[in-house]
PDB file of C-alpha atoms in Angstrom:
ATOM      1  CA  UNK N   1     -12.588  24.107  15.779  1.00  0.00           C
ATOM      2  CA  UNK N   2     -10.270  22.453  17.218  1.00  0.00           C
ATOM      3  CA  UNK N   3     -10.117  18.596  16.346  1.00  0.00           C
ATOM      4  CA  UNK N   4      -8.424  15.892  18.836  1.00  0.00           C
ATOM      5  CA  UNK N   5      -7.089  12.773  17.992  1.00  0.00           C
ATOM      6  CA  UNK N   6      -8.834   9.342  17.129  1.00  0.00           C
ATOM      7  CA  UNK N   7      -9.341   7.653  20.658  1.00  0.00           C
ATOM      8  CA  UNK N   8      -7.025   4.267  20.826  1.00  0.00           C
ATOM      9  CA  UNK N   9      -9.108   1.426  21.013  1.00  0.00           C
ATOM     10  CA  UNK N  10      -8.762  -0.928  23.671  1.00  0.00           C
ATOM     11  CA  UNK N  11      -6.438  -3.691  23.271  1.00  0.00           C
ATOM     12  CA  UNK N  12      -4.970  -1.910  19.752  1.00  0.00           C
ATOM     13  CA  UNK N  13      -2.265   0.549  19.237  1.00  0.00           C
ATOM     14  CA  UNK N  14      -1.358   3.344  16.575  1.00  0.00           C
ATOM     15  CA  UNK N  15       0.937   2.051  13.783  1.00  0.00           C
ATOM     16  CA  UNK N  16       0.341   5.247  11.309  1.00  0.00           C
ATOM     17  CA  UNK N  17      -1.228   8.778  12.098  1.00  0.00           C
ATOM     18  CA  UNK N  18      -1.380  12.169  10.938  1.00  0.00           C
ATOM     19  CA  UNK N  19      -2.892  15.655  11.345  1.00  0.00           C
ATOM     20  CA  UNK N  20      -4.351  18.034  12.230  1.00  0.00           C
ATOM     21  CA  UNK N  21      -3.796  18.722   8.562  1.00  0.00           C
ATOM     22  CA  UNK N  22      -6.051  20.321   5.620  1.00  0.00           C
ATOM     23  CA  UNK N  23      -5.578  18.504   1.920  1.00  0.00           C
ATOM     24  CA  UNK N  24      -4.255  15.486   0.726  1.00  0.00           C
ATOM     25  CA  UNK N  25      -1.561  13.497   2.229  1.00  0.00           C
ATOM     26  CA  UNK N  26       0.461  10.207   1.989  1.00  0.00           C
ATOM     27  CA  UNK N  27       1.094   9.177   5.719  1.00  0.00           C
ATOM     28  CA  UNK N  28       3.306   6.157   4.518  1.00  0.00           C
ATOM     29  CA  UNK N  29       3.145   2.428   4.472  1.00  0.00           C
ATOM     30  CA  UNK N  30       1.599   0.254   6.837  1.00  0.00           C
ATOM     31  CA  UNK N  31       1.592  -3.552   7.827  1.00  0.00           C
ATOM     32  CA  UNK N  32      -1.358  -4.787   8.963  1.00  0.00           C
ATOM     33  CA  UNK N  33      -2.113  -7.462  10.944  1.00  0.00           C
ATOM     34  CA  UNK N  34      -4.954 -10.704  10.071  1.00  0.00           C
ATOM     35  CA  UNK N  35      -7.968 -10.194  11.900  1.00  0.00           C
ATOM     36  CA  UNK N  36      -9.326  -6.427  13.024  1.00  0.00           C
ATOM     37  CA  UNK N  37      -7.949  -3.299  12.144  1.00  0.00           C
ATOM     38  CA  UNK N  38      -9.064   0.336  12.539  1.00  0.00           C
ATOM     39  CA  UNK N  39      -8.735   3.572  10.162  1.00  0.00           C
ATOM     40  CA  UNK N  40     -10.435   6.089  12.139  1.00  0.00           C
ATOM     41  CA  UNK N  41     -10.672  10.014  11.078  1.00  0.00           C
ATOM     42  CA  UNK N  42     -11.644  12.865  13.304  1.00  0.00           C
ATOM     43  CA  UNK N  43     -12.792  16.216  10.617  1.00  0.00           C
ATOM     44  CA  UNK N  44     -14.490  19.106  10.105  1.00  0.00           C
ATOM     45  CA  UNK N  45     -15.046  21.548   7.361  1.00  0.00           C
ATOM     46  CA  UNK N  46     -14.456  25.341   6.909  1.00  0.00           C
ATOM     47  CA  UNK N  47     -18.496  25.791   5.427  1.00  0.00           C
ATOM     48  CA  UNK N  48     -20.929  23.294   4.453  1.00  0.00           C
ATOM     49  CA  UNK N  49     -19.832  19.853   3.983  1.00  0.00           C
ATOM     50  CA  UNK N  50     -16.970  18.425   2.921  1.00  0.00           C
ATOM     51  CA  UNK N  51     -15.415  15.211   2.191  1.00  0.00           C
ATOM     52  CA  UNK N  52     -12.410  12.792   3.228  1.00  0.00           C
ATOM     53  CA  UNK N  53     -11.759   9.642   1.575  1.00  0.00           C
ATOM     54  CA  UNK N  54      -9.173   7.230   3.784  1.00  0.00           C
ATOM     55  CA  UNK N  55      -7.211   5.322   1.272  1.00  0.00           C
ATOM     56  CA  UNK N  56      -5.010   2.196   2.138  1.00  0.00           C
ATOM     57  CA  UNK N  57      -3.960   0.588  -0.652  1.00  0.00           C
ATOM     58  CA  UNK N  58      -3.858  -3.266  -1.521  1.00  0.00           C
ATOM     59  CA  UNK N  59      -7.279  -2.932   1.354  1.00  0.00           C
ATOM     60  CA  UNK N  60      -9.586  -0.473   0.476  1.00  0.00           C
ATOM     61  CA  UNK N  61     -11.174   2.645   1.341  1.00  0.00           C
ATOM     62  CA  UNK N  62     -13.769   5.107   3.138  1.00  0.00           C
ATOM     63  CA  UNK N  63     -15.176   7.921   2.081  1.00  0.00           C
ATOM     64  CA  UNK N  64     -16.871  10.264   5.141  1.00  0.00           C
ATOM     65  CA  UNK N  65     -18.815  13.403   5.288  1.00  0.00           C
ATOM     66  CA  UNK N  66     -17.529  16.173   7.027  1.00  0.00           C
ATOM     67  CA  UNK N  67     -19.817  19.169   8.726  1.00  0.00           C
ATOM     68  CA  UNK N  68     -18.816  22.520   9.296  1.00  0.00           C
ATOM     69  CA  UNK N  69     -21.098  22.747  12.085  1.00  0.00           C
ATOM     70  CA  UNK N  70     -19.213  20.054  14.443  1.00  0.00           C
ATOM     71  CA  UNK N  71     -16.471  17.741  14.406  1.00  0.00           C
ATOM     72  CA  UNK N  72     -17.630  14.224  12.748  1.00  0.00           C
ATOM     73  CA  UNK N  73     -15.696  11.034  14.338  1.00  0.00           C
ATOM     74  CA  UNK N  74     -15.526   7.974  12.149  1.00  0.00           C
ATOM     75  CA  UNK N  75     -14.527   4.545  13.018  1.00  0.00           C
ATOM     76  CA  UNK N  76     -13.643   2.027  10.417  1.00  0.00           C
ATOM     77  CA  UNK N  77     -13.448  -1.446  11.125  1.00  0.00           C
ATOM     78  CA  UNK N  78     -11.338  -3.938   8.682  1.00  0.00           C
ATOM     79  CA  UNK N  79     -11.371  -7.653   9.144  1.00  0.00           C
ATOM     80  CA  UNK N  80      -8.845  -9.133   7.090  1.00  0.00           C
ATOM     81  CA  UNK N  81      -8.377 -12.899   6.554  1.00  0.00           C
ATOM     82  CA  UNK N  82      -4.361 -12.187   6.330  1.00  0.00           C
ATOM     83  CA  UNK N  83      -1.790  -9.622   7.051  1.00  0.00           C
ATOM     84  CA  UNK N  84      -1.397  -6.845   4.381  1.00  0.00           C
ATOM     85  CA  UNK N  85       1.185  -4.062   3.680  1.00  0.00           C
ATOM     86  CA  UNK N  86       0.115  -0.681   1.755  1.00  0.00           C
ATOM     87  CA  UNK N  87       0.653   2.270   1.649  1.00  0.00           C
ATOM     88  CA  UNK N  88      -2.107   4.716   3.940  1.00  0.00           C
ATOM     89  CA  UNK N  89      -3.352   8.033   2.740  1.00  0.00           C
ATOM     90  CA  UNK N  90      -5.683  10.951   2.917  1.00  0.00           C
ATOM     91  CA  UNK N  91      -7.383  12.685   0.155  1.00  0.00           C
ATOM     92  CA  UNK N  92      -9.120  15.807   0.864  1.00  0.00           C
ATOM     93  CA  UNK N  93     -10.161  19.731   0.309  1.00  0.00           C
ATOM     94  CA  UNK N  94      -7.908  21.729   2.050  1.00  0.00           C
ATOM     95  CA  UNK N  95     -11.291  23.254   3.212  1.00  0.00           C
ATOM     96  CA  UNK N  96     -11.376  19.874   5.396  1.00  0.00           C
ATOM     97  CA  UNK N  97      -9.400  19.707   9.115  1.00  0.00           C
ATOM     98  CA  UNK N  98      -8.041  16.499   9.678  1.00  0.00           C
ATOM     99  CA  UNK N  99      -6.683  13.672  12.024  1.00  0.00           C
ATOM    100  CA  UNK N 100      -6.407   9.958  10.644  1.00  0.00           C
ATOM    101  CA  UNK N 101      -4.931   7.136  12.163  1.00  0.00           C
ATOM    102  CA  UNK N 102      -4.770   3.201  11.827  1.00  0.00           C
ATOM    103  CA  UNK N 103      -4.480   0.960  14.402  1.00  0.00           C
ATOM    104  CA  UNK N 104      -4.065  -2.564  14.892  1.00  0.00           C
ATOM    105  CA  UNK N 105      -4.146  -5.618  17.617  1.00  0.00           C
ATOM    106  CA  UNK N 106      -1.197  -5.301  20.539  1.00  0.00           C
TER     107      UNK N 106
END
């Protein structure tokens, strides 16, 4: 199955992205702005249901189940009271293929 990158939300731009990949990956430092940011992932497992965790140090993490029957598109919203720096990383087994991105307002 071929994964496509997450859609860019209207009025936002991508500040970090990675994939398609398998397994753990550090996407590097990010500067999140005050207000709404998006942490998005598209993923699929080789068999059964896999799991992927998107982590932004200092902010939080999201865990997403990734089925093998179809691509999962997960859109996660952050609403920050102030801007923050952190590292964006993905944690998953090698049996899960993913594409991830972080988007902030223009």
